[in-house]
Amino acid sequence: MNTLILMRHAQAERGGHDYDRPLSRAGREQATRQAAALVTEVSAVDLAIVSAATRTRQTARALLSGGLPIARVLEERSLYVCDWTGVLEQIQRVPSEVGTLLVIGHEPTISLTARLLTAPTSPIASQLGVGFSTAMAAVGEAPQWSEVDRSSVRMVSALRAPLTR
């Protein structure tokens, strides 16, 4: 069984060109705290596929500095604009030797992907009915990556990372 983590980027600064918006100070702290929560769920991440937008790349870096081991980070430009099927295609292409996959993306795509991939019998299915707050992550048990599809992931944890001001 594989582990899939779907996560929204941490809080970004307001203003400027959307693609280039960096994390706010609170967002960096939020992602660092989320790293500690994720470590309780998974010991390490084999592959992180992140949108190439500044805030998602910085979220991955903050997770690393917060103590979440990530063996490899792959920036994927299409995650910035794709719909849930684009995220699904990225997941289905992951090599079989990857046991734990982290996808860091944007709203509303990342929460829609989580909702559609979640098996109805998942313990947290009812918690995924609305959008993801910043740095929220859903952790689930997935089949072989090439077999991931609608309702195929048993989501077991929804991790929220509140902001501190």
Tab-separated table of C-alpha atoms in Angstrom:
chain	number	residue	atom	x	y	z
A	1	MET	CA	0.000	0.000	0.000
A	2	ASN	CA	1.247	3.490	-0.891
A	3	THR	CA	0.739	6.697	1.057
A	4	LEU	CA	-0.649	9.767	-0.717
A	5	ILE	CA	-0.545	13.241	0.810
A	6	LEU	CA	-2.494	16.018	-0.910
A	7	MET	CA	-1.659	19.456	0.476
A	8	ARG	CA	-2.476	23.067	-0.182
A	9	HIS	CA	0.407	25.553	0.002
A	10	ALA	CA	0.836	27.606	3.178
A	11	GLN	CA	-0.390	31.210	3.491
A	12	ALA	CA	1.071	33.582	0.903
A	13	GLU	CA	1.591	37.330	0.871
A	14	ARG	CA	-1.191	39.373	-0.707
A	15	GLY	CA	-0.787	41.382	-3.890
A	16	GLY	CA	1.601	41.111	-6.789
A	17	HIS	CA	1.505	38.607	-9.620
A	18	ASP	CA	-0.243	35.488	-8.299
A	19	TYR	CA	2.340	33.008	-9.618
A	20	ASP	CA	5.194	34.857	-7.885
A	21	ARG	CA	3.597	35.460	-4.471
A	22	PRO	CA	5.917	34.269	-1.673
A	23	LEU	CA	4.850	32.788	1.634
A	24	SER	CA	4.119	35.250	4.393
A	25	ARG	CA	6.054	34.984	7.651
A	26	ALA	CA	2.980	33.340	9.180
A	27	GLY	CA	2.818	30.973	6.195
A	28	ARG	CA	6.419	29.859	6.687
A	29	GLU	CA	5.677	29.162	10.352
A	30	GLN	CA	2.457	27.382	9.376
A	31	ALA	CA	4.287	25.050	6.968
A	32	THR	CA	6.996	24.358	9.541
A	33	ARG	CA	4.334	23.334	12.088
A	34	GLN	CA	2.612	21.184	9.466
A	35	ALA	CA	5.911	19.341	8.922
A	36	ALA	CA	5.816	18.186	12.543
A	37	ALA	CA	2.244	16.943	12.110
A	38	LEU	CA	3.112	15.113	8.890
A	39	VAL	CA	6.089	13.378	10.518
A	40	THR	CA	3.633	11.732	12.926
A	41	GLU	CA	1.778	10.306	9.896
A	42	VAL	CA	4.711	9.325	7.649
A	43	SER	CA	8.369	8.864	8.489
A	44	ALA	CA	9.525	10.366	5.183
A	45	VAL	CA	8.346	11.390	1.722
A	46	ASP	CA	9.925	9.657	-1.263
A	47	LEU	CA	8.718	12.192	-3.829
A	48	ALA	CA	7.065	15.601	-3.594
A	49	ILE	CA	5.448	16.960	-6.748
A	50	VAL	CA	4.872	20.680	-6.290
A	51	SER	CA	3.453	23.420	-8.430
A	52	ALA	CA	6.240	25.635	-9.738
A	53	ALA	CA	4.577	28.725	-8.218
A	54	THR	CA	6.751	30.455	-5.628
A	55	ARG	CA	4.494	29.762	-2.642
A	56	THR	CA	4.279	26.002	-3.283
A	57	ARG	CA	8.046	25.678	-3.734
A	58	GLN	CA	8.558	27.635	-0.520
A	59	THR	CA	6.030	25.407	1.258
A	60	ALA	CA	8.077	22.333	0.291
A	61	ARG	CA	11.251	24.018	1.572
A	62	ALA	CA	9.553	24.942	4.850
A	63	LEU	CA	8.379	21.348	5.303
A	64	LEU	CA	11.975	20.198	4.845
A	65	SER	CA	13.339	22.753	7.297
A	66	GLY	CA	10.552	21.800	9.702
A	67	GLY	CA	11.837	18.239	9.845
A	68	LEU	CA	9.870	16.327	7.201
A	69	PRO	CA	12.373	14.275	5.194
A	70	ILE	CA	11.659	14.598	1.458
A	71	ALA	CA	13.967	12.545	-0.754
A	72	ARG	CA	13.143	14.327	-4.017
A	73	VAL	CA	11.182	17.437	-5.025
A	74	LEU	CA	9.834	17.712	-8.555
A	75	GLU	CA	8.478	21.088	-9.681
A	76	GLU	CA	5.564	20.683	-12.071
A	77	ARG	CA	4.438	23.873	-13.801
A	78	SER	CA	1.116	22.343	-14.903
A	79	LEU	CA	-0.052	21.995	-11.279
A	80	TYR	CA	-0.503	25.765	-11.173
A	81	VAL	CA	-3.290	25.735	-13.773
A	82	CYS	CA	-4.562	22.169	-14.115
A	83	ASP	CA	-7.844	20.744	-12.917
A	84	TRP	CA	-8.145	17.616	-10.797
A	85	THR	CA	-7.563	15.333	-13.785
A	86	GLY	CA	-4.155	16.948	-14.268
A	87	VAL	CA	-3.272	16.142	-10.661
A	88	LEU	CA	-4.535	12.591	-11.184
A	89	GLU	CA	-2.346	12.193	-14.275
A	90	GLN	CA	0.703	13.320	-12.281
A	91	ILE	CA	-0.086	10.750	-9.582
A	92	GLN	CA	-0.654	7.941	-12.080
A	93	ARG	CA	2.779	8.571	-13.642
A	94	VAL	CA	4.694	8.184	-10.389
A	95	PRO	CA	7.183	5.278	-10.488
A	96	SER	CA	6.127	2.198	-8.528
A	97	GLU	CA	9.218	2.356	-6.284
A	98	VAL	CA	7.839	5.546	-4.685
A	99	GLY	CA	6.014	4.538	-1.509
A	100	THR	CA	5.035	7.959	-0.136
A	101	LEU	CA	3.988	10.775	-2.454
A	102	LEU	CA	3.288	14.385	-1.479
A	103	VAL	CA	1.476	16.677	-3.927
A	104	ILE	CA	1.458	20.395	-3.042
A	105	GLY	CA	-0.970	22.455	-5.078
A	106	HIS	CA	-3.628	25.138	-5.092
A	107	GLU	CA	-7.286	25.652	-4.342
A	108	PRO	CA	-9.822	24.677	-5.453
A	109	THR	CA	-8.016	21.916	-7.354
A	110	ILE	CA	-6.283	20.191	-4.450
A	111	SER	CA	-9.421	19.820	-2.305
A	112	LEU	CA	-11.478	18.692	-5.302
A	113	THR	CA	-8.829	16.082	-6.092
A	114	ALA	CA	-8.905	14.847	-2.495
A	115	ARG	CA	-12.697	14.687	-2.491
A	116	LEU	CA	-12.902	12.784	-5.777
A	117	LEU	CA	-10.114	10.316	-4.968
A	118	THR	CA	-11.455	9.556	-1.487
A	119	ALA	CA	-13.209	6.227	-1.031
A	120	PRO	CA	-16.677	6.774	0.488
A	121	THR	CA	-15.784	4.434	3.368
A	122	SER	CA	-12.735	6.510	4.356
A	123	PRO	CA	-12.757	7.539	8.022
A	124	ILE	CA	-12.462	11.229	7.102
A	125	ALA	CA	-14.593	11.338	3.928
A	126	SER	CA	-17.061	13.754	5.541
A	127	GLN	CA	-14.239	16.173	6.481
A	128	LEU	CA	-13.241	16.700	2.855
A	129	GLY	CA	-16.518	18.241	1.708
A	130	VAL	CA	-15.294	21.828	1.584
A	131	GLY	CA	-12.085	23.540	0.468
A	132	PHE	CA	-8.674	23.180	2.090
A	133	SER	CA	-7.421	25.951	4.329
A	134	THR	CA	-3.810	27.004	3.780
A	135	ALA	CA	-1.290	24.237	4.555
A	136	MET	CA	-4.070	21.681	5.076
A	137	ALA	CA	-3.102	18.139	4.123
A	138	ALA	CA	-5.080	14.938	3.580
A	139	VAL	CA	-3.217	11.668	4.101
A	140	GLY	CA	-4.431	8.411	2.629
A	141	GLU	CA	-3.663	4.833	1.710
A	142	ALA	CA	-3.463	4.425	-2.065
A	143	PRO	CA	-3.185	1.500	-4.473
A	144	GLN	CA	-0.383	1.338	-7.042
A	145	TRP	CA	0.013	4.835	-8.462
A	146	SER	CA	-1.103	3.776	-11.935
A	147	GLU	CA	-4.357	2.476	-10.399
A	148	VAL	CA	-5.290	5.601	-8.452
A	149	ASP	CA	-8.654	6.886	-9.656
A	150	ARG	CA	-11.979	8.149	-8.320
A	151	SER	CA	-12.853	6.725	-4.908
A	152	SER	CA	-9.677	4.600	-4.730
A	153	VAL	CA	-7.831	6.234	-1.819
A	154	ARG	CA	-8.687	5.490	1.812
A	155	MET	CA	-8.118	8.888	3.398
A	156	VAL	CA	-7.218	8.484	7.049
A	157	SER	CA	-6.121	11.933	8.271
A	158	ALA	CA	-6.989	15.554	7.611
A	159	LEU	CA	-4.309	17.803	9.076
A	160	ARG	CA	-5.075	21.481	9.475
A	161	ALA	CA	-2.360	23.996	10.299
A	162	PRO	CA	-3.812	27.072	11.991
A	163	LEU	CA	-2.074	30.398	11.505
A	164	THR	CA	-0.417	32.200	14.384
A	165	ARG	CA	-0.241	35.961	14.225
